[in-house]
Coordinates of C-alpha atoms and ligand atoms in Angstrom, one line a residue:
X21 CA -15.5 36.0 -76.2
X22 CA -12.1 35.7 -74.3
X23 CA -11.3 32.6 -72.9
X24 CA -10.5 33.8 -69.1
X25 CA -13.3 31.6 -67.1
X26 CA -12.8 27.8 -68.0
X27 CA -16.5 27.4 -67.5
X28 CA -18.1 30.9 -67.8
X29 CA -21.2 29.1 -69.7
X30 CA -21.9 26.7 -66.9
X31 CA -25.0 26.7 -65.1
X32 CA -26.6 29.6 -63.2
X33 CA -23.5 32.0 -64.4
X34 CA -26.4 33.9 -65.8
X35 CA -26.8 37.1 -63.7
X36 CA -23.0 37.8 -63.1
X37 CA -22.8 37.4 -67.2
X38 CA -25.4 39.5 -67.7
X39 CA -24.2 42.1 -65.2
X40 CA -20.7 42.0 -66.3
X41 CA -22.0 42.5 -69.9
X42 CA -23.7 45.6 -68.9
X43 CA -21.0 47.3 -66.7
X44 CA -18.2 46.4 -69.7
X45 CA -20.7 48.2 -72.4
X46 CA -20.6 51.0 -70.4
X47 CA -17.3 51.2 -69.4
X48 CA -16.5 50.8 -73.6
X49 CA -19.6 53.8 -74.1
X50 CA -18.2 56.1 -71.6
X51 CA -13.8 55.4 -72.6
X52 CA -13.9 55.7 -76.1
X53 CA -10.9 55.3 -77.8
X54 CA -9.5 54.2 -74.3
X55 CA -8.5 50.9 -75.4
X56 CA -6.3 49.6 -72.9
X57 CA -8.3 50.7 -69.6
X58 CA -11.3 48.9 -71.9
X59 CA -9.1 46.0 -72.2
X60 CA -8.0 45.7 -68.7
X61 CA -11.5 46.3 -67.3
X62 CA -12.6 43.8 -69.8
X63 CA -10.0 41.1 -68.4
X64 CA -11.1 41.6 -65.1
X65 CA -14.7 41.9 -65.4
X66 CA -15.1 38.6 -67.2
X67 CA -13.4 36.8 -64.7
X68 CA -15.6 37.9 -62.0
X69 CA -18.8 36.9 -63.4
X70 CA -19.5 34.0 -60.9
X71 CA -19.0 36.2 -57.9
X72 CA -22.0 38.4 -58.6
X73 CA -24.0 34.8 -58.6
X74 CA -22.9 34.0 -55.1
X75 CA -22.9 37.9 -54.3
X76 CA -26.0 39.3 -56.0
X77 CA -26.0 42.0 -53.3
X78 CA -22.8 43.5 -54.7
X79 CA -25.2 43.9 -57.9
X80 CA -27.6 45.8 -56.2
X81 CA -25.1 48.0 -54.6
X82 CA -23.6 48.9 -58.3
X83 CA -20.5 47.6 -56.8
X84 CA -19.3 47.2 -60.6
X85 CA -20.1 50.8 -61.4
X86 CA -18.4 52.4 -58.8
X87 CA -15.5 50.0 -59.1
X88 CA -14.6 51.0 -63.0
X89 CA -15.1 54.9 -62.4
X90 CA -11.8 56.7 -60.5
X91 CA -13.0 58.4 -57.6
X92 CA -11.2 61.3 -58.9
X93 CA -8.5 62.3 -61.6
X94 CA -6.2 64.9 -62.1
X95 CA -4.7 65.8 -65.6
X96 CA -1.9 68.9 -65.1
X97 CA 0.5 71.0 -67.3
X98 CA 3.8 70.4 -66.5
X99 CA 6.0 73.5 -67.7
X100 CA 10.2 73.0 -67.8
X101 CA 12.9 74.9 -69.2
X102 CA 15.4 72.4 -71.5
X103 CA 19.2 72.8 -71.4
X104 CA 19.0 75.7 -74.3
X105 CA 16.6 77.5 -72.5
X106 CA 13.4 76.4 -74.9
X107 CA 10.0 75.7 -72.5
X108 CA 9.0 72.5 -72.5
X109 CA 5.1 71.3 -71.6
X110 CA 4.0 67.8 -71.1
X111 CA 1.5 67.0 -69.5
X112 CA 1.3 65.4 -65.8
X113 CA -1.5 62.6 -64.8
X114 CA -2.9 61.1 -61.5
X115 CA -5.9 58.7 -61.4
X116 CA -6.9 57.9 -57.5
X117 CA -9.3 54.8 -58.8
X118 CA -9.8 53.8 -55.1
X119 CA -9.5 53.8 -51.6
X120 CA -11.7 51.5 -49.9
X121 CA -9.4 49.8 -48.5
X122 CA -6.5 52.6 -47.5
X123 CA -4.7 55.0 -49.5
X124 CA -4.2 55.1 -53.1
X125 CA -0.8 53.6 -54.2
X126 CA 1.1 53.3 -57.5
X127 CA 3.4 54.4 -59.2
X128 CA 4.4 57.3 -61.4
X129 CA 5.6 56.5 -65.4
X130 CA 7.3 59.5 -67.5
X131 CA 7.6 57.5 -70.7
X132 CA 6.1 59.4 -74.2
X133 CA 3.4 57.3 -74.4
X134 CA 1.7 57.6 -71.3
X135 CA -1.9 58.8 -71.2
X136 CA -5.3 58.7 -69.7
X137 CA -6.1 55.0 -71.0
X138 CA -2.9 54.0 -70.1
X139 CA -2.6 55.5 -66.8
X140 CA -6.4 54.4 -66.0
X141 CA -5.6 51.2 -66.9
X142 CA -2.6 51.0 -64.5
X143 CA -4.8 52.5 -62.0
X144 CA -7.3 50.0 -62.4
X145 CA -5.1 46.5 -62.2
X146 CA -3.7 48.5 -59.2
X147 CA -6.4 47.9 -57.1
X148 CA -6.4 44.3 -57.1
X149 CA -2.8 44.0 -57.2
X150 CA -2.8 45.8 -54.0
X151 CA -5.5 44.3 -52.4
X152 CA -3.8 40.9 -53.0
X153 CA -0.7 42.1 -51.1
X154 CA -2.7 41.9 -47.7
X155 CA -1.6 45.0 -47.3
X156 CA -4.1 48.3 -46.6
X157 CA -3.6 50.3 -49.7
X158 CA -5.5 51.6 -52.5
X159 CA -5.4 51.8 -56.1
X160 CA -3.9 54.6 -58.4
X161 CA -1.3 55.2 -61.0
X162 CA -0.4 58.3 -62.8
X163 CA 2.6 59.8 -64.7
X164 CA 3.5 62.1 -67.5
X165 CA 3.9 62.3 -71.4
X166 CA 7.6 63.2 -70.8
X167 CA 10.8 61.0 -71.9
X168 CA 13.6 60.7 -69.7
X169 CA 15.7 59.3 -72.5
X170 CA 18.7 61.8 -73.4
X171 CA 17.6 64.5 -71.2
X172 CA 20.6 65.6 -68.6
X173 CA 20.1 65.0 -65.3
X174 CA 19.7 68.8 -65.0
X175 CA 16.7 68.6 -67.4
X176 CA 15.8 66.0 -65.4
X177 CA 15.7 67.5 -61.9
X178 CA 13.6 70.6 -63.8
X179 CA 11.2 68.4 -65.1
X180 CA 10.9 66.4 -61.4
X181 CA 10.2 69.7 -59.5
X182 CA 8.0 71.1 -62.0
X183 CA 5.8 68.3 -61.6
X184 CA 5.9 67.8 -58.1
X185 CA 4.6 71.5 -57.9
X186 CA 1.3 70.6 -59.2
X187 CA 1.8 66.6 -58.0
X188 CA 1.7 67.8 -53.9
X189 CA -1.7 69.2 -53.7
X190 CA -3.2 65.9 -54.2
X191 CA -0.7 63.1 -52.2
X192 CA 0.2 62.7 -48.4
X193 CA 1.0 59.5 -46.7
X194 CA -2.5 59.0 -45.7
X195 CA -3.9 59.7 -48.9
X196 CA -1.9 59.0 -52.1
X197 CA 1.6 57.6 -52.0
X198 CA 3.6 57.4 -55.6
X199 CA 6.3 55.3 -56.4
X200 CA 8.7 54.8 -59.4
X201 CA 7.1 53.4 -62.5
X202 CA 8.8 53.0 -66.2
X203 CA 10.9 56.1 -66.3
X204 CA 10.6 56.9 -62.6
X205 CA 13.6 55.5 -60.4
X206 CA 15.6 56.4 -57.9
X207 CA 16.8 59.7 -58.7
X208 CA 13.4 61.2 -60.1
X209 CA 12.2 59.8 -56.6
X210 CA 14.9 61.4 -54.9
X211 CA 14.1 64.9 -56.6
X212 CA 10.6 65.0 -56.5
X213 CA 10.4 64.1 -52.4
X214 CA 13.6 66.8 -52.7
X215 CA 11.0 69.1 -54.1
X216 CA 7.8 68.3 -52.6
X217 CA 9.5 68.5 -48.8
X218 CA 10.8 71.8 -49.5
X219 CA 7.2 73.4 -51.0
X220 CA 5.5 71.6 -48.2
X221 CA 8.0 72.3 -45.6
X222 CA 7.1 68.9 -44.1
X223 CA 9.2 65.7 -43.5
X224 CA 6.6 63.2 -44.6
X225 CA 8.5 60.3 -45.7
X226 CA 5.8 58.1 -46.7
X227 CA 4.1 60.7 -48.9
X228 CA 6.6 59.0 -51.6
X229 CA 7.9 55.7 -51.6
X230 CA 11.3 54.3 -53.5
X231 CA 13.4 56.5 -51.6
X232 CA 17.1 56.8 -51.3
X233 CA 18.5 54.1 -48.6
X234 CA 19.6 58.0 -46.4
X235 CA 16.6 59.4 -46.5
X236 CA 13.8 57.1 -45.3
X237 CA 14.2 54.5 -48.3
X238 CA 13.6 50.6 -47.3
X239 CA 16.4 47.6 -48.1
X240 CA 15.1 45.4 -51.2
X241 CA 12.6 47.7 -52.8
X242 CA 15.1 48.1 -55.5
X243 CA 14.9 43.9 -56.3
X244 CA 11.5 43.9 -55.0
X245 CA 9.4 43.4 -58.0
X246 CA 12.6 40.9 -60.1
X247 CA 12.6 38.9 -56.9
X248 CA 8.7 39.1 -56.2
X249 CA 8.2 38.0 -59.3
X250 CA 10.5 34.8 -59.2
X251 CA 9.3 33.9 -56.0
X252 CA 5.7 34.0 -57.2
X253 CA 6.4 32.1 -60.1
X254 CA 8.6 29.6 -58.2
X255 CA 5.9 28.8 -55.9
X256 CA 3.4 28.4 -59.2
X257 CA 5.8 26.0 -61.0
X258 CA 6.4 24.0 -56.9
X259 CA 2.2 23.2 -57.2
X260 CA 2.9 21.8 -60.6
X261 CA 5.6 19.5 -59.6
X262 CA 8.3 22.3 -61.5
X263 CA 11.0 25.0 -60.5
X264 CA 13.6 26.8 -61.9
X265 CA 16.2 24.8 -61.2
X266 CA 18.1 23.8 -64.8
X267 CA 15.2 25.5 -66.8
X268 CA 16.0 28.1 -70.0
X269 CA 14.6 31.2 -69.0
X270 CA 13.9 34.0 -71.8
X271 CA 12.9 37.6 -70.1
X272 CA 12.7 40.9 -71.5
X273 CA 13.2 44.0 -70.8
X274 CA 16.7 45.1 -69.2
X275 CA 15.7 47.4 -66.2
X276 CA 15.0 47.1 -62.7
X277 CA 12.2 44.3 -63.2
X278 CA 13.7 42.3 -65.5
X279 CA 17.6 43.0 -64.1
X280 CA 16.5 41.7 -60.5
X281 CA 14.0 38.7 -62.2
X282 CA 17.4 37.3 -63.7
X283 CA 19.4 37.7 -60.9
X284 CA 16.6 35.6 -58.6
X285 CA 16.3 33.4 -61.3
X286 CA 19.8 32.7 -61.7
X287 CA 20.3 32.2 -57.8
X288 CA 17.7 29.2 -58.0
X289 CA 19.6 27.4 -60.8
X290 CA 17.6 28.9 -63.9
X291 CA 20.2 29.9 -66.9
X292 CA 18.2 33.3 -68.6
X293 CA 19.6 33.4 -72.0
X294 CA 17.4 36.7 -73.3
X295 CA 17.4 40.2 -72.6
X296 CA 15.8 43.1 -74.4
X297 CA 15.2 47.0 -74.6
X298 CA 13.4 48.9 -77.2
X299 CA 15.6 47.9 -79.6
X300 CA 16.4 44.9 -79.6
X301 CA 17.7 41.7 -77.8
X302 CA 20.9 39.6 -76.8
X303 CA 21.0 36.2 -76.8
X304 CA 23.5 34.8 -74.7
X305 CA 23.4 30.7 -75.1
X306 CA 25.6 30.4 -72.0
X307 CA 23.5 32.7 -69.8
X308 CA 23.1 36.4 -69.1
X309 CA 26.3 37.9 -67.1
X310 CA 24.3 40.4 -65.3
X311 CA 27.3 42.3 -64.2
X312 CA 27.7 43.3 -67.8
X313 CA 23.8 44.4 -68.2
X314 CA 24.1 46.3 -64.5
X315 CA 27.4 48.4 -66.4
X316 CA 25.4 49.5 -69.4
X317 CA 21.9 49.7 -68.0
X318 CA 22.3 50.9 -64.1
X319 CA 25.8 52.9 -64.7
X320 CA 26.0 54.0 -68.4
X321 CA 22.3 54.2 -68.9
X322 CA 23.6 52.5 -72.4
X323 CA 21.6 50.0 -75.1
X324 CA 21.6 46.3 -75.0
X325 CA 23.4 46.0 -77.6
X326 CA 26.9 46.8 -75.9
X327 CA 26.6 43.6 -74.1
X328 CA 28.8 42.4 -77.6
X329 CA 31.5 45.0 -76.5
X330 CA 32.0 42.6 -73.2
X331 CA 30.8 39.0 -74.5
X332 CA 31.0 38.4 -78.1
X333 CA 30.0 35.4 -78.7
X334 CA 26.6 36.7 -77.7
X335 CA 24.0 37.9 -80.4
X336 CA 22.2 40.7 -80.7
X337 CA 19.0 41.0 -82.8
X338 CA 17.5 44.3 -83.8
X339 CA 14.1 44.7 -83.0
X340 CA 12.6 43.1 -80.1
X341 CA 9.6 41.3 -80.6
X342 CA 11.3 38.3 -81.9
X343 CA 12.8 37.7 -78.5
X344 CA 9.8 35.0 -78.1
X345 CA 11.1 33.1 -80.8
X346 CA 13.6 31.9 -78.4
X347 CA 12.9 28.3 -77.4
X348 CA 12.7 28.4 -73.4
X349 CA 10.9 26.5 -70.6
X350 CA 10.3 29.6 -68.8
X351 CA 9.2 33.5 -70.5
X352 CA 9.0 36.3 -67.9
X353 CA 7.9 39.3 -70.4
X354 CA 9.2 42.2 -67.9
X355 CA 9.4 45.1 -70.3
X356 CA 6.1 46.9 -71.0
X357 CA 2.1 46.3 -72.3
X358 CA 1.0 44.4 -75.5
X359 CA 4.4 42.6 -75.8
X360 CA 3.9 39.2 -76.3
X361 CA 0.7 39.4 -78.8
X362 CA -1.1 36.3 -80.7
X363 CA 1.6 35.4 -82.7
X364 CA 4.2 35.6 -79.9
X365 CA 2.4 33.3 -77.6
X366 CA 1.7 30.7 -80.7
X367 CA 5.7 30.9 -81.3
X368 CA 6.2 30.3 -77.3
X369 CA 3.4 27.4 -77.1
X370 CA 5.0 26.1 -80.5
X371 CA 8.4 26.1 -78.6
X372 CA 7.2 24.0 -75.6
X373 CA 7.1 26.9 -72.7
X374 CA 5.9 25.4 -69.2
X375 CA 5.1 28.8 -67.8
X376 CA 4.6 32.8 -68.5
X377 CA 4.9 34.9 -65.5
X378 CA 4.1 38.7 -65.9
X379 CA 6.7 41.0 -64.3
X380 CA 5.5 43.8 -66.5
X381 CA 1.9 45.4 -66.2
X382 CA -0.5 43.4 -68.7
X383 CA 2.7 42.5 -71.4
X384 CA 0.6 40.2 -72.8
X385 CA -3.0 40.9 -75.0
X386 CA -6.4 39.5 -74.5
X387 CA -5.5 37.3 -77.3
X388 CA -2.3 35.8 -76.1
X389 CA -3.6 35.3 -72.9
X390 CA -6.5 33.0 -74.6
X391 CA -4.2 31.1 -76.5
X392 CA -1.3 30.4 -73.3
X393 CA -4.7 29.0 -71.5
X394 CA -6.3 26.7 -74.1
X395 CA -2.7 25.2 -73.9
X396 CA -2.9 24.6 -70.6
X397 CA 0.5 26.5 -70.2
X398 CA 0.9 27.9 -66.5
X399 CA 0.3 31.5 -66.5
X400 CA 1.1 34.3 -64.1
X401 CA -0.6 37.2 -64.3
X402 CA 1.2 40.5 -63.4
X403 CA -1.2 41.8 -60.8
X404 CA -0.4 39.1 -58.7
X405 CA 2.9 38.1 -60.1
X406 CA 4.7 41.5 -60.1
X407 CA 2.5 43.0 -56.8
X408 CA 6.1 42.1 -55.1
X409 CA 7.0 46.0 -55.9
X410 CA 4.0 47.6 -54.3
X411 CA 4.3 45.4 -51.6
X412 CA 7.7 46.7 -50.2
X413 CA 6.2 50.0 -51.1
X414 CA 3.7 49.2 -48.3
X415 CA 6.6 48.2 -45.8
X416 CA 8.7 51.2 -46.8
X417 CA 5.3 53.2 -45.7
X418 CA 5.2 51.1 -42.3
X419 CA 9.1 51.5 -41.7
X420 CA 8.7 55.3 -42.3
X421 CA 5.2 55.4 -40.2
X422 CA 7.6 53.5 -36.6
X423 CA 10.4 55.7 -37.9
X424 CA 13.0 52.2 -38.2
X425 CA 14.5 50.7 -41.0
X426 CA 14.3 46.9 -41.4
X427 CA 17.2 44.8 -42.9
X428 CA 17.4 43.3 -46.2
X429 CA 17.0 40.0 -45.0
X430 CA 13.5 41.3 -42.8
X431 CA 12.4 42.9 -46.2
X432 CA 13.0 40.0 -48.0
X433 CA 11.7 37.4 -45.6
X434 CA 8.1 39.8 -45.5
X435 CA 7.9 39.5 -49.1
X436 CA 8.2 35.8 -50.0
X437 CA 5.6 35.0 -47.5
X438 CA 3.5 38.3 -49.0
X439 CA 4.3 36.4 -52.6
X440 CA 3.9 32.7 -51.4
X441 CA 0.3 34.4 -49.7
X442 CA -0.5 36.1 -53.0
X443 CA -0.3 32.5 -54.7
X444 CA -1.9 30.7 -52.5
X445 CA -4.6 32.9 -52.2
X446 CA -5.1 33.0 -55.9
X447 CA -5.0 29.3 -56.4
X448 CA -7.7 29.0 -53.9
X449 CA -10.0 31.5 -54.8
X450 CA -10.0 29.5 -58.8
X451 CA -10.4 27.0 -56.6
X452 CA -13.3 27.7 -55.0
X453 CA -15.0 29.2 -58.2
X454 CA -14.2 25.7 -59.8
X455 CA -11.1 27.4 -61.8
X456 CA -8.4 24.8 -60.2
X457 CA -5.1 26.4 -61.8
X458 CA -6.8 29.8 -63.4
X459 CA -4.2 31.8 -61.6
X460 CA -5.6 34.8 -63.8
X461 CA -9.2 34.3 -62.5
X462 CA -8.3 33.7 -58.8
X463 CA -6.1 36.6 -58.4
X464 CA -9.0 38.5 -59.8
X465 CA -11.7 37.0 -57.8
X466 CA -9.0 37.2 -54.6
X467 CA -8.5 40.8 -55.1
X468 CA -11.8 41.8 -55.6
X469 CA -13.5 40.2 -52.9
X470 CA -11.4 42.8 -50.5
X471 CA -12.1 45.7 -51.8
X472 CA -16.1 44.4 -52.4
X473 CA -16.2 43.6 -49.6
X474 CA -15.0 47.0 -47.7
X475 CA -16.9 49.0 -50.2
X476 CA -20.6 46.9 -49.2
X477 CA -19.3 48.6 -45.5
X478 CA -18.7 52.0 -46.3
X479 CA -21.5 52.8 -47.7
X480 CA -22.7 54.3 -51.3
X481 CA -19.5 56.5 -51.7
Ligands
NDP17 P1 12.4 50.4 -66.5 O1 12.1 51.7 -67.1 O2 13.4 50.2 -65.5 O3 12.7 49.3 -67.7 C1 11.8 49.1 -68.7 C2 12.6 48.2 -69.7 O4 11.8 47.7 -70.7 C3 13.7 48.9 -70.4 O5 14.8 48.0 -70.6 C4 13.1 49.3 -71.7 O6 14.0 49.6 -72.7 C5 12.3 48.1 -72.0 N1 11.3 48.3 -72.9 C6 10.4 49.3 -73.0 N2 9.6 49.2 -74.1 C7 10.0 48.0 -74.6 C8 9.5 47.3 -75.8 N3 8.5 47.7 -76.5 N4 10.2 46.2 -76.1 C9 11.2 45.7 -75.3 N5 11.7 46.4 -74.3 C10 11.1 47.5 -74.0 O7 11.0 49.9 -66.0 P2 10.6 48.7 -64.9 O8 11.6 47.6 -65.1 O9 10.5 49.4 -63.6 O10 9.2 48.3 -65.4 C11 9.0 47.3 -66.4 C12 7.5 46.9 -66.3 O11 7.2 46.4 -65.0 C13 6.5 48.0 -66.6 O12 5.4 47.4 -67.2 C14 6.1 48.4 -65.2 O13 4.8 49.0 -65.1 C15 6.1 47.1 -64.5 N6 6.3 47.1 -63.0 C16 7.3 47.7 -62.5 C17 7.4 47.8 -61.1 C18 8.6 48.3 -60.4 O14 8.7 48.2 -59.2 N7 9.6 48.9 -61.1 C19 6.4 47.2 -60.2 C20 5.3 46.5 -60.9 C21 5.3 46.5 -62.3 P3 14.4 51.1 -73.2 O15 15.5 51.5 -72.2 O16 14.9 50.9 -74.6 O17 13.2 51.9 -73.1

């Protein structure tokens, strides 16, 4: 048994157990193989046992059920010609999980290993991340098996349209609105609403959101998730008597999450010392010049490692799992799933951390997550911590919906009180389920009791 509920054996927690425990064993029965959507359902499940206790008409109504089963998913061939002429097939994904409370949102990934547990298991935290925004949208995720990495920006453009061409049939702007995802910014945004507005022959803006700033694109969606993030966490370390200010921050990953997290960061007095791709990480003792990582990452499309070429004194370790052995006050794991694992959260505790925020989508295991809690180290989970991206989404949908365009400094106002709501509501949903400072539980129980909530209206659907 995880530890996510601090006091999942206390009294009358029996029929939400119980329940719970059924609806996980089926999820497991009917997903084999499907190891992270088990894992994320597993997560969130656990943490809502005391709900169904208060709630035991969401039992009755198979509220659970419904919840873990998409209400439709599409699995698509995606054809494309490469540079020598070869054909190319990968294959395309979109899980709507649900839209009881407005139209499925999330983003699209094109990274090798994407597929149907992975994409469900987006899909899935999706839904509570988005509920938590305040805003009306619904879960879903999807993507394809393809890698951007070396392909021209021909190939690219190929790939984009070929996708879109079986993508349309299923998204509108009151029905399913993509995004960008790992692999997915914004040029493939550009060419797919490039392609999808010439086979439609419609103007929708909102059918796709992370749009270029010309064509119906909203200020600060770019930083939104980096700066969501650090506002979240900010106002999580504030309750605690904490902040940024003067604290060692190690984050990893070096693209849009992690390269607007730093620069946040930064601003509010941190000093981030760590940076990583797939290969490996820099340390930079006197902090990350982030003009340097923009050059390689956002202009060269290069490898962390050329950070050297600028600022030798910096080191660069291959591989980049060790970047947790780096002692810091503060880790923001902004790269991708599974990342920091058993050993890396023993190594981080070891080290004296304060807090974890996620900015990636569930970067740390089942495992990891036990062992930050027993240590009583604050902990941010991504749903909630990183649900700063999906929220601009949402205003880029309203701004396209009045046909205006709001300025940075709107955006940006709109979503520290969205991130400063997202906390708050957390905190007081553990709260009120006698979890005071179980971030991960609250934002569970806070998202869920939304969508519960608005599916107990709508019927058996
Ligand atoms: P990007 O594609 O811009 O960047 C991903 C970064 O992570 C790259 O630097 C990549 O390196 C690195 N990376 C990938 N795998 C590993 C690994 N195993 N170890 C270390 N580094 C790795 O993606 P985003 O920044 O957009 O997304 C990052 C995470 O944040 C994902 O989990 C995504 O789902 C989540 N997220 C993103 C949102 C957004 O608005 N962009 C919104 C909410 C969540 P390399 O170049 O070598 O692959």
């Amino acid at each position: 048994m995880y530890y996510i509920n601090k006091n999942k054996k206390g009294a009358g927690s029996m029929i939400g157990e119980q329940y719970v425990q059924k609806v996980i064993d089926q999820v497991k029965q009917r997903n084999k193989g499907e190891k992270e959507f088990q894992d994320a359902v597993t997560e969130v499940l656990n943490s809502l046992a005391p709900v169904f206790d208060k709630h035991p008409e969401y039992v009755q109504e198979g509220i659970l059920e419904r919840l873990v089963e998409p209400e439709r998913q599409i699995l698509f061939r995606v054809p494309w010609v490469d540079d020598n002429g070869t054909v190319q097939v990968n294959r395309g994904f979109r899980i709507q999980f649900n839209s009881a409370i407005g139209p499925y949102k999330g983003g699209l990934r094109f990274h090798p290993s994407v597929n149907a547990s992975i994409v469900k298991f987006l899909g899935f935290e999706q839904i509570f991340k988005n509920s938590l925004t305040g805003l009306p949208i619904g879960g879903g995720k999807g993507g394809a098996d393809f890698n951007p990495k070396g392909k021209s920006d021909r190939e690219i453009m190929r790939f984009c349209q070929s996708f879109m061409s079986e993508l349309c049939k299923h998204i509108g702007p009151n029905l399913d609105v993509p995004a960008g995802d790992i692999g997915v910014g914004g040029r493939e945004i550009g060419y797919m609403y490039g392609y999808y507005k010439k086979i439609r022959s419609t103007n929708d803006q909102g059918v796709l959101t992370g749009k270029g700033l010309t064509f119906g694109g909203s200020l600060a969606r770019t930083e939104a998730t980096g700066f969501g993030l650090v506002y979240f966490t900010e106002e999580m370390l504030k309750d605690n008597n904490l902040s940024f200010n003067r604290k060692t921050v190690v984050i990893s990953g070096s693209g849009n999450v992690a390269i607007y997290a730093t620069q946040k960061a930064t601003e509010l007095g941190a000093k981030v010392v760590a940076l990583s791709d797939s290969n490996g990480y820099i340390y930079d003792e006197n902090g990350i010049n982030l003009d340097v990582v923009r050059e390689i990452k956002e202009v060269k499309r290069g490898r962390i490692k050329e950070y050297l070429e600028s600022v030798p004194s910096a080191k660069y370790v291959e591989g980049c799992t060790k970047i947790w052995e780096i002692k810091c006050d503060i880790a923001l794991p902004c790269a991708t799933q599974g990342e920091i694992n058993e050993e890396s959260a023993k190594i981080l505790v070891g080290n004296g951390v304060k807090a974890i925020s996620e900015g990636a989508n569930m970067p740390s295991t089942l495992e990891a997550i036990e062992i930050i809690q027993n240590a009583g180290i604050l902990f941010g989970p991504a749903k909630a911590a990183n649900a700063g991206g999906v929220a601009c989404s949402a205003l880029e949908m309203s701004q396209n919906g009045m046909r205006l365009s709001w300025t940075f400094e709107e955006v940006d106002e709109k979503l520290q009180s969205i991130m400063k709501n997202i906390y708050k509501n957390a905190s007081e949903a553990a709260k009120e389920y006698g979890e005071v400072g179980n971030i991960l539980v609250g934002a569970n129980i806070a998202g869920f009791m939304k969508v519960a909530e608005a599916m107990m209206s709508q019927g058996i659907v």
